[in-house]
Amino acid sequence: GLGLAIVKDLLQLMEGSIEVQSIQGQGSTFIVRLTLKSSVGPDNLSEENKTAGQGKEINQLLRNARILLVDDIEMNRDVAKWVLEAHGCQVVEAASGEAALEILEQTKVDLILMDLHMPGMNGIDTTRAIRENPKYQNISIIGLSATDFEDEIEEWAKVGVQGHLTKPLDPRHLVEYLRQHNSHLHHLEYPQTK
């Protein structure tokens, strides 16, 4: 089901694999294969290890991040939540723009993933309302949408959407986006490693 699909995506992010052996009436065996790399010091990092180090840095940022995930479709929230929680962040869910605004009144968040095309109060109106409140000026808002037309993205930017991810969300793209645009999390403090 959906759980296995998510596990497979997570394993692919970790350059691993999963196999299933099933016998009707007896049950199933799941075999997970992962190659785990040892840590090395920062002075002798190879290019491959530098990339792994960047991944470790984003994992440290995410471990301290509370992310507000706003999407009216539960399955979309489930996939994003699994991926983000696997990288150590805390996810607060909202199924509507109105619910997102209520959560912001009660909970401090560091990043918002905002579905831009929701029924009722859509993501554009919700972003506009968030940006009108001085308390929320430092929160990055990343838009989620099935479309990526340039003129739409420009309009979203005008109301305060600072980035965009295309739906359906691909777990690898979500993590890679956060790696490449980690300035959205720059204001977070995280433990430094030596």
mmCIF file of N, CA and C in Angstrom, residues 46-138:
data_model
loop_
_atom_site.group_PDB
_atom_site.id
_atom_site.type_symbol
_atom_site.label_atom_id
_atom_site.label_comp_id
_atom_site.label_asym_id
_atom_site.label_seq_id
_atom_site.Cartn_x
_atom_site.Cartn_y
_atom_site.Cartn_z
ATOM 1 N N SER A 46 35.994 13.941 0.511
ATOM 2 C CA SER A 46 35.939 13.805 -0.942
ATOM 3 C C SER A 46 34.683 14.521 -1.418
ATOM 4 N N GLU A 47 34.532 14.663 -2.741
ATOM 5 C CA GLU A 47 33.327 15.304 -3.272
ATOM 6 C C GLU A 47 32.081 14.557 -2.829
ATOM 7 N N GLU A 48 32.150 13.221 -2.858
ATOM 8 C CA GLU A 48 30.992 12.418 -2.457
ATOM 9 C C GLU A 48 30.670 12.652 -0.993
ATOM 10 N N ASN A 49 31.706 12.717 -0.166
ATOM 11 C CA ASN A 49 31.479 12.921 1.255
ATOM 12 C C ASN A 49 31.041 14.347 1.563
ATOM 13 N N LYS A 50 31.477 15.318 0.727
ATOM 14 C CA LYS A 50 30.998 16.686 0.907
ATOM 15 C C LYS A 50 29.493 16.743 0.684
ATOM 16 N N THR A 51 29.014 16.030 -0.340
ATOM 17 C CA THR A 51 27.578 15.974 -0.593
ATOM 18 C C THR A 51 26.869 15.334 0.589
ATOM 19 N N ALA A 52 27.447 14.256 1.105
ATOM 20 C CA ALA A 52 26.855 13.608 2.284
ATOM 21 C C ALA A 52 26.860 14.567 3.458
ATOM 22 N N GLY A 53 27.948 15.373 3.576
ATOM 23 C CA GLY A 53 28.017 16.355 4.653
ATOM 24 C C GLY A 53 26.937 17.402 4.536
ATOM 25 N N GLN A 54 26.634 17.828 3.296
ATOM 26 C CA GLN A 54 25.551 18.785 3.089
ATOM 27 C C GLN A 54 24.225 18.163 3.498
ATOM 28 N N GLY A 55 24.065 16.876 3.170
ATOM 29 C CA GLY A 55 22.849 16.177 3.579
ATOM 30 C C GLY A 55 22.743 16.114 5.090
ATOM 31 N N LYS A 56 23.889 15.906 5.752
ATOM 32 C CA LYS A 56 23.894 15.859 7.216
ATOM 33 C C LYS A 56 23.509 17.217 7.783
ATOM 34 N N GLU A 57 24.002 18.284 7.139
ATOM 35 C CA GLU A 57 23.670 19.631 7.610
ATOM 36 C C GLU A 57 22.180 19.899 7.491
ATOM 37 N N ILE A 58 21.577 19.521 6.350
ATOM 38 C CA ILE A 58 20.143 19.758 6.203
ATOM 39 C C ILE A 58 19.375 18.902 7.189
ATOM 40 N N ASN A 59 19.882 17.689 7.480
ATOM 41 C CA ASN A 59 19.230 16.859 8.491
ATOM 42 C C ASN A 59 19.280 17.534 9.852
ATOM 43 N N GLN A 60 20.404 18.186 10.172
ATOM 44 C CA GLN A 60 20.502 18.903 11.442
ATOM 45 C C GLN A 60 19.505 20.051 11.474
ATOM 46 N N LEU A 61 19.394 20.780 10.371
ATOM 47 C CA LEU A 61 18.428 21.869 10.314
ATOM 48 C C LEU A 61 17.006 21.338 10.488
ATOM 49 N N LEU A 62 16.690 20.261 9.767
ATOM 50 C CA LEU A 62 15.344 19.715 9.836
ATOM 51 C C LEU A 62 15.030 19.159 11.220
ATOM 52 N N ARG A 63 16.050 18.639 11.911
ATOM 53 C CA ARG A 63 15.807 18.105 13.255
ATOM 54 C C ARG A 63 15.315 19.189 14.191
ATOM 55 N N ASN A 64 15.655 20.415 13.912
ATOM 56 C CA ASN A 64 15.200 21.522 14.762
ATOM 57 C C ASN A 64 14.014 22.262 14.160
ATOM 58 N N ALA A 65 13.524 21.824 13.016
ATOM 59 C CA ALA A 65 12.495 22.586 12.318
ATOM 60 C C ALA A 65 11.094 22.094 12.668
ATOM 61 N N ARG A 66 10.200 23.040 12.891
ATOM 62 C CA ARG A 66 8.775 22.726 13.000
ATOM 63 C C ARG A 66 8.127 23.253 11.722
ATOM 64 N N ILE A 67 7.600 22.344 10.932
ATOM 65 C CA ILE A 67 7.059 22.696 9.620
ATOM 66 C C ILE A 67 5.547 22.606 9.629
ATOM 67 N N LEU A 68 4.907 23.666 9.188
ATOM 68 C CA LEU A 68 3.453 23.674 9.033
ATOM 69 C C LEU A 68 3.145 23.214 7.616
ATOM 70 N N LEU A 69 2.452 22.098 7.505
ATOM 71 C CA LEU A 69 2.117 21.495 6.221
ATOM 72 C C LEU A 69 0.633 21.726 5.961
ATOM 73 N N VAL A 70 0.332 22.541 4.952
ATOM 74 C CA VAL A 70 -1.048 22.928 4.671
ATOM 75 C C VAL A 70 -1.473 22.330 3.337
ATOM 76 N N ASP A 71 -2.428 21.405 3.375
ATOM 77 C CA ASP A 71 -2.932 20.764 2.154
ATOM 78 C C ASP A 71 -4.290 20.157 2.476
ATOM 79 N N ASP A 72 -5.250 20.343 1.596
ATOM 80 C CA ASP A 72 -6.597 19.815 1.875
ATOM 81 C C ASP A 72 -6.713 18.318 1.597
ATOM 82 N N ILE A 73 -5.707 17.725 0.937
ATOM 83 C CA ILE A 73 -5.762 16.295 0.615
ATOM 84 C C ILE A 73 -4.885 15.524 1.600
ATOM 85 N N GLU A 74 -5.526 14.618 2.336
ATOM 86 C CA GLU A 74 -4.829 13.893 3.406
ATOM 87 C C GLU A 74 -3.649 13.079 2.886
ATOM 88 N N MET A 75 -3.793 12.426 1.740
ATOM 89 C CA MET A 75 -2.708 11.600 1.211
ATOM 90 C C MET A 75 -1.470 12.441 0.912
ATOM 91 N N ASN A 76 -1.664 13.647 0.371
ATOM 92 C CA ASN A 76 -0.530 14.539 0.115
ATOM 93 C C ASN A 76 0.186 14.876 1.417
ATOM 94 N N ARG A 77 -0.600 15.144 2.472
ATOM 95 C CA ARG A 77 0.007 15.448 3.768
ATOM 96 C C ARG A 77 0.753 14.238 4.314
ATOM 97 N N ASP A 78 0.170 13.047 4.152
ATOM 98 C CA ASP A 78 0.795 11.826 4.672
ATOM 99 C C ASP A 78 2.178 11.606 4.066
ATOM 100 N N VAL A 79 2.274 11.753 2.726
ATOM 101 C CA VAL A 79 3.554 11.517 2.047
ATOM 102 C C VAL A 79 4.604 12.524 2.521
ATOM 103 N N ALA A 80 4.253 13.808 2.504
ATOM 104 C CA ALA A 80 5.217 14.838 2.920
ATOM 105 C C ALA A 80 5.603 14.662 4.386
ATOM 106 N N LYS A 81 4.630 14.324 5.224
ATOM 107 C CA LYS A 81 4.911 14.159 6.654
ATOM 108 C C LYS A 81 5.884 13.006 6.891
ATOM 109 N N TRP A 82 5.685 11.881 6.213
ATOM 110 C CA TRP A 82 6.589 10.732 6.361
ATOM 111 C C TRP A 82 8.020 11.125 6.004
ATOM 112 N N VAL A 83 8.168 11.830 4.891
ATOM 113 C CA VAL A 83 9.514 12.204 4.438
ATOM 114 C C VAL A 83 10.163 13.175 5.421
ATOM 115 N N LEU A 84 9.424 14.191 5.823
ATOM 116 C CA LEU A 84 9.986 15.209 6.710
ATOM 117 C C LEU A 84 10.305 14.640 8.089
ATOM 118 N N GLU A 85 9.413 13.817 8.612
ATOM 119 C CA GLU A 85 9.673 13.219 9.926
ATOM 120 C C GLU A 85 10.847 12.244 9.863
ATOM 121 N N ALA A 86 11.026 11.582 8.717
ATOM 122 C CA ALA A 86 12.175 10.691 8.561
ATOM 123 C C ALA A 86 13.487 11.470 8.621
ATOM 124 N N HIS A 87 13.439 12.760 8.300
ATOM 125 C CA HIS A 87 14.623 13.614 8.385
ATOM 126 C C HIS A 87 14.656 14.391 9.701
ATOM 127 N N GLY A 88 13.784 14.022 10.632
ATOM 128 C CA GLY A 88 13.890 14.531 11.992
ATOM 129 C C GLY A 88 13.113 15.779 12.318
ATOM 130 N N CYS A 89 12.308 16.299 11.402
ATOM 131 C CA CYS A 89 11.581 17.519 11.736
ATOM 132 C C CYS A 89 10.222 17.192 12.347
ATOM 133 N N GLN A 90 9.632 18.201 12.952
ATOM 134 C CA GLN A 90 8.289 18.083 13.513
ATOM 135 C C GLN A 90 7.319 18.670 12.496
ATOM 136 N N VAL A 91 6.224 17.970 12.253
ATOM 137 C CA VAL A 91 5.254 18.424 11.264
ATOM 138 C C VAL A 91 3.930 18.709 11.958
ATOM 139 N N VAL A 92 3.410 19.909 11.702
ATOM 140 C CA VAL A 92 2.083 20.286 12.165
ATOM 141 C C VAL A 92 1.212 20.372 10.918
ATOM 142 N N GLU A 93 0.067 19.695 10.911
ATOM 143 C CA GLU A 93 -0.770 19.620 9.719
ATOM 144 C C GLU A 93 -1.980 20.544 9.802
ATOM 145 N N ALA A 94 -2.346 21.094 8.645
ATOM 146 C CA ALA A 94 -3.584 21.862 8.514
ATOM 147 C C ALA A 94 -4.241 21.475 7.201
ATOM 148 N N ALA A 95 -5.553 21.259 7.226
ATOM 149 C CA ALA A 95 -6.283 20.831 6.031
ATOM 150 C C ALA A 95 -6.930 22.003 5.299
ATOM 151 N N SER A 96 -6.724 23.225 5.797
ATOM 152 C CA SER A 96 -7.318 24.399 5.145
ATOM 153 C C SER A 96 -6.526 25.642 5.513
ATOM 154 N N GLY A 97 -6.774 26.706 4.760
ATOM 155 C CA GLY A 97 -6.123 27.974 5.071
ATOM 156 C C GLY A 97 -6.550 28.506 6.420
ATOM 157 N N GLU A 98 -7.841 28.376 6.725
ATOM 158 C CA GLU A 98 -8.357 28.858 8.011
ATOM 159 C C GLU A 98 -7.676 28.130 9.170
ATOM 160 N N ALA A 99 -7.530 26.797 9.027
ATOM 161 C CA ALA A 99 -6.876 26.008 10.082
ATOM 162 C C ALA A 99 -5.417 26.417 10.231
ATOM 163 N N ALA A 100 -4.761 26.730 9.112
ATOM 164 C CA ALA A 100 -3.353 27.151 9.163
ATOM 165 C C ALA A 100 -3.202 28.441 9.970
ATOM 166 N N LEU A 101 -4.093 29.392 9.757
ATOM 167 C CA LEU A 101 -4.019 30.654 10.497
ATOM 168 C C LEU A 101 -4.258 30.439 11.987
ATOM 169 N N GLU A 102 -5.174 29.539 12.327
ATOM 170 C CA GLU A 102 -5.422 29.225 13.741
ATOM 171 C C GLU A 102 -4.182 28.591 14.379
ATOM 172 N N ILE A 103 -3.549 27.674 13.657
ATOM 173 C CA ILE A 103 -2.343 27.025 14.180
ATOM 174 C C ILE A 103 -1.234 28.044 14.412
ATOM 175 N N LEU A 104 -1.063 28.980 13.478
ATOM 176 C CA LEU A 104 -0.015 29.989 13.627
ATOM 177 C C LEU A 104 -0.219 30.848 14.866
ATOM 178 N N GLU A 105 -1.475 31.045 15.257
ATOM 179 C CA GLU A 105 -1.753 31.830 16.464
ATOM 180 C C GLU A 105 -1.295 31.102 17.723
ATOM 181 N N GLN A 106 -1.232 29.761 17.653
ATOM 182 C CA GLN A 106 -0.946 28.973 18.849
ATOM 183 C C GLN A 106 0.433 28.320 18.843
ATOM 184 N N THR A 107 1.046 28.178 17.665
ATOM 185 C CA THR A 107 2.259 27.373 17.539
ATOM 186 C C THR A 107 3.317 28.119 16.735
ATOM 187 N N LYS A 108 4.561 28.097 17.227
ATOM 188 C CA LYS A 108 5.658 28.697 16.467
ATOM 189 C C LYS A 108 6.108 27.692 15.405
ATOM 190 N N VAL A 109 6.211 28.149 14.156
ATOM 191 C CA VAL A 109 6.712 27.293 13.086
ATOM 192 C C VAL A 109 7.874 27.992 12.390
ATOM 193 N N ASP A 110 8.717 27.189 11.729
ATOM 194 C CA ASP A 110 9.905 27.715 11.070
ATOM 195 C C ASP A 110 9.766 27.780 9.556
ATOM 196 N N LEU A 111 8.865 26.970 9.021
ATOM 197 C CA LEU A 111 8.707 26.877 7.567
ATOM 198 C C LEU A 111 7.279 26.432 7.285
ATOM 199 N N ILE A 112 6.701 26.953 6.211
ATOM 200 C CA ILE A 112 5.349 26.553 5.822
ATOM 201 C C ILE A 112 5.393 25.977 4.412
ATOM 202 N N LEU A 113 4.845 24.770 4.244
ATOM 203 C CA LEU A 113 4.603 24.193 2.926
ATOM 204 C C LEU A 113 3.123 24.389 2.648
ATOM 205 N N MET A 114 2.801 25.218 1.661
ATOM 206 C CA MET A 114 1.438 25.700 1.456
ATOM 207 C C MET A 114 0.864 25.255 0.109
ATOM 208 N N ASP A 115 -0.197 24.437 0.169
ATOM 209 C CA ASP A 115 -0.950 24.109 -1.039
ATOM 210 C C ASP A 115 -1.602 25.401 -1.527
ATOM 211 N N LEU A 116 -1.349 25.760 -2.767
ATOM 212 C CA LEU A 116 -1.839 27.050 -3.270
ATOM 213 C C LEU A 116 -3.253 26.972 -3.833
ATOM 214 N N HIS A 117 -3.725 25.771 -4.129
ATOM 215 C CA HIS A 117 -5.051 25.620 -4.745
ATOM 216 C C HIS A 117 -5.943 24.767 -3.862
ATOM 217 N N MET A 118 -6.402 25.341 -2.751
ATOM 218 C CA MET A 118 -7.314 24.639 -1.853
ATOM 219 C C MET A 118 -8.702 25.236 -1.991
ATOM 220 N N PRO A 119 -9.745 24.444 -1.705
ATOM 221 C CA PRO A 119 -11.097 25.022 -1.664
ATOM 222 C C PRO A 119 -11.226 25.957 -0.467
ATOM 223 N N GLY A 120 -12.180 26.839 -0.511
ATOM 224 C CA GLY A 120 -12.351 27.793 0.588
ATOM 225 C C GLY A 120 -11.249 28.835 0.530
ATOM 226 N N MET A 121 -10.585 29.041 1.639
ATOM 227 C CA MET A 121 -9.484 30.002 1.691
ATOM 228 C C MET A 121 -8.259 29.347 1.070
ATOM 229 N N ASN A 122 -7.932 29.734 -0.163
ATOM 230 C CA ASN A 122 -6.828 29.070 -0.872
ATOM 231 C C ASN A 122 -5.472 29.518 -0.328
ATOM 232 N N GLY A 123 -4.414 28.895 -0.855
ATOM 233 C CA GLY A 123 -3.075 29.170 -0.368
ATOM 234 C C GLY A 123 -2.594 30.590 -0.620
ATOM 235 N N ILE A 124 -3.069 31.198 -1.702
ATOM 236 C CA ILE A 124 -2.684 32.588 -2.001
ATOM 237 C C ILE A 124 -3.256 33.521 -0.948
ATOM 238 N N ASP A 125 -4.561 33.376 -0.664
ATOM 239 C CA ASP A 125 -5.203 34.232 0.339
ATOM 240 C C ASP A 125 -4.622 33.983 1.731
ATOM 241 N N THR A 126 -4.308 32.721 2.014
ATOM 242 C CA THR A 126 -3.717 32.388 3.310
ATOM 243 C C THR A 126 -2.335 33.017 3.439
ATOM 244 N N THR A 127 -1.534 32.920 2.372
ATOM 245 C CA THR A 127 -0.203 33.541 2.387
ATOM 246 C C THR A 127 -0.316 35.045 2.568
ATOM 247 N N ARG A 128 -1.253 35.651 1.867
ATOM 248 C CA ARG A 128 -1.454 37.105 1.983
ATOM 249 C C ARG A 128 -1.775 37.474 3.439
ATOM 250 N N ALA A 129 -2.663 36.709 4.071
ATOM 251 C CA ALA A 129 -3.036 36.978 5.467
ATOM 252 C C ALA A 129 -1.837 36.801 6.401
ATOM 253 N N ILE A 130 -1.020 35.791 6.138
ATOM 254 C CA ILE A 130 0.177 35.562 6.962
ATOM 255 C C ILE A 130 1.140 36.729 6.813
ATOM 256 N N ARG A 131 1.357 37.167 5.589
ATOM 257 C CA ARG A 131 2.330 38.244 5.333
ATOM 258 C C ARG A 131 1.854 39.593 5.889
ATOM 259 N N GLU A 132 0.558 39.744 6.083
ATOM 260 C CA GLU A 132 0.045 41.000 6.642
ATOM 261 C C GLU A 132 0.307 41.102 8.139
ATOM 262 N N ASN A 133 0.667 39.993 8.776
ATOM 263 C CA ASN A 133 0.922 39.991 10.213
ATOM 264 C C ASN A 133 2.432 40.096 10.455
ATOM 265 N N PRO A 134 2.884 41.171 11.082
ATOM 266 C CA PRO A 134 4.336 41.364 11.294
ATOM 267 C C PRO A 134 5.000 40.217 12.060
ATOM 268 N N LYS A 135 4.233 39.482 12.878
ATOM 269 C CA LYS A 135 4.817 38.381 13.665
ATOM 270 C C LYS A 135 5.367 37.278 12.774
ATOM 271 N N TYR A 136 4.854 37.177 11.550
ATOM 272 C CA TYR A 136 5.193 36.040 10.700
ATOM 273 C C TYR A 136 6.105 36.399 9.527
ATOM 274 N N GLN A 137 6.727 37.570 9.579
ATOM 275 C CA GLN A 137 7.535 38.025 8.447
ATOM 276 C C GLN A 137 8.738 37.140 8.162
ATOM 277 N N ASN A 138 9.286 36.476 9.193
ATOM 278 C CA ASN A 138 10.503 35.681 9.003
ATOM 279 C C ASN A 138 10.235 34.227 8.648
#
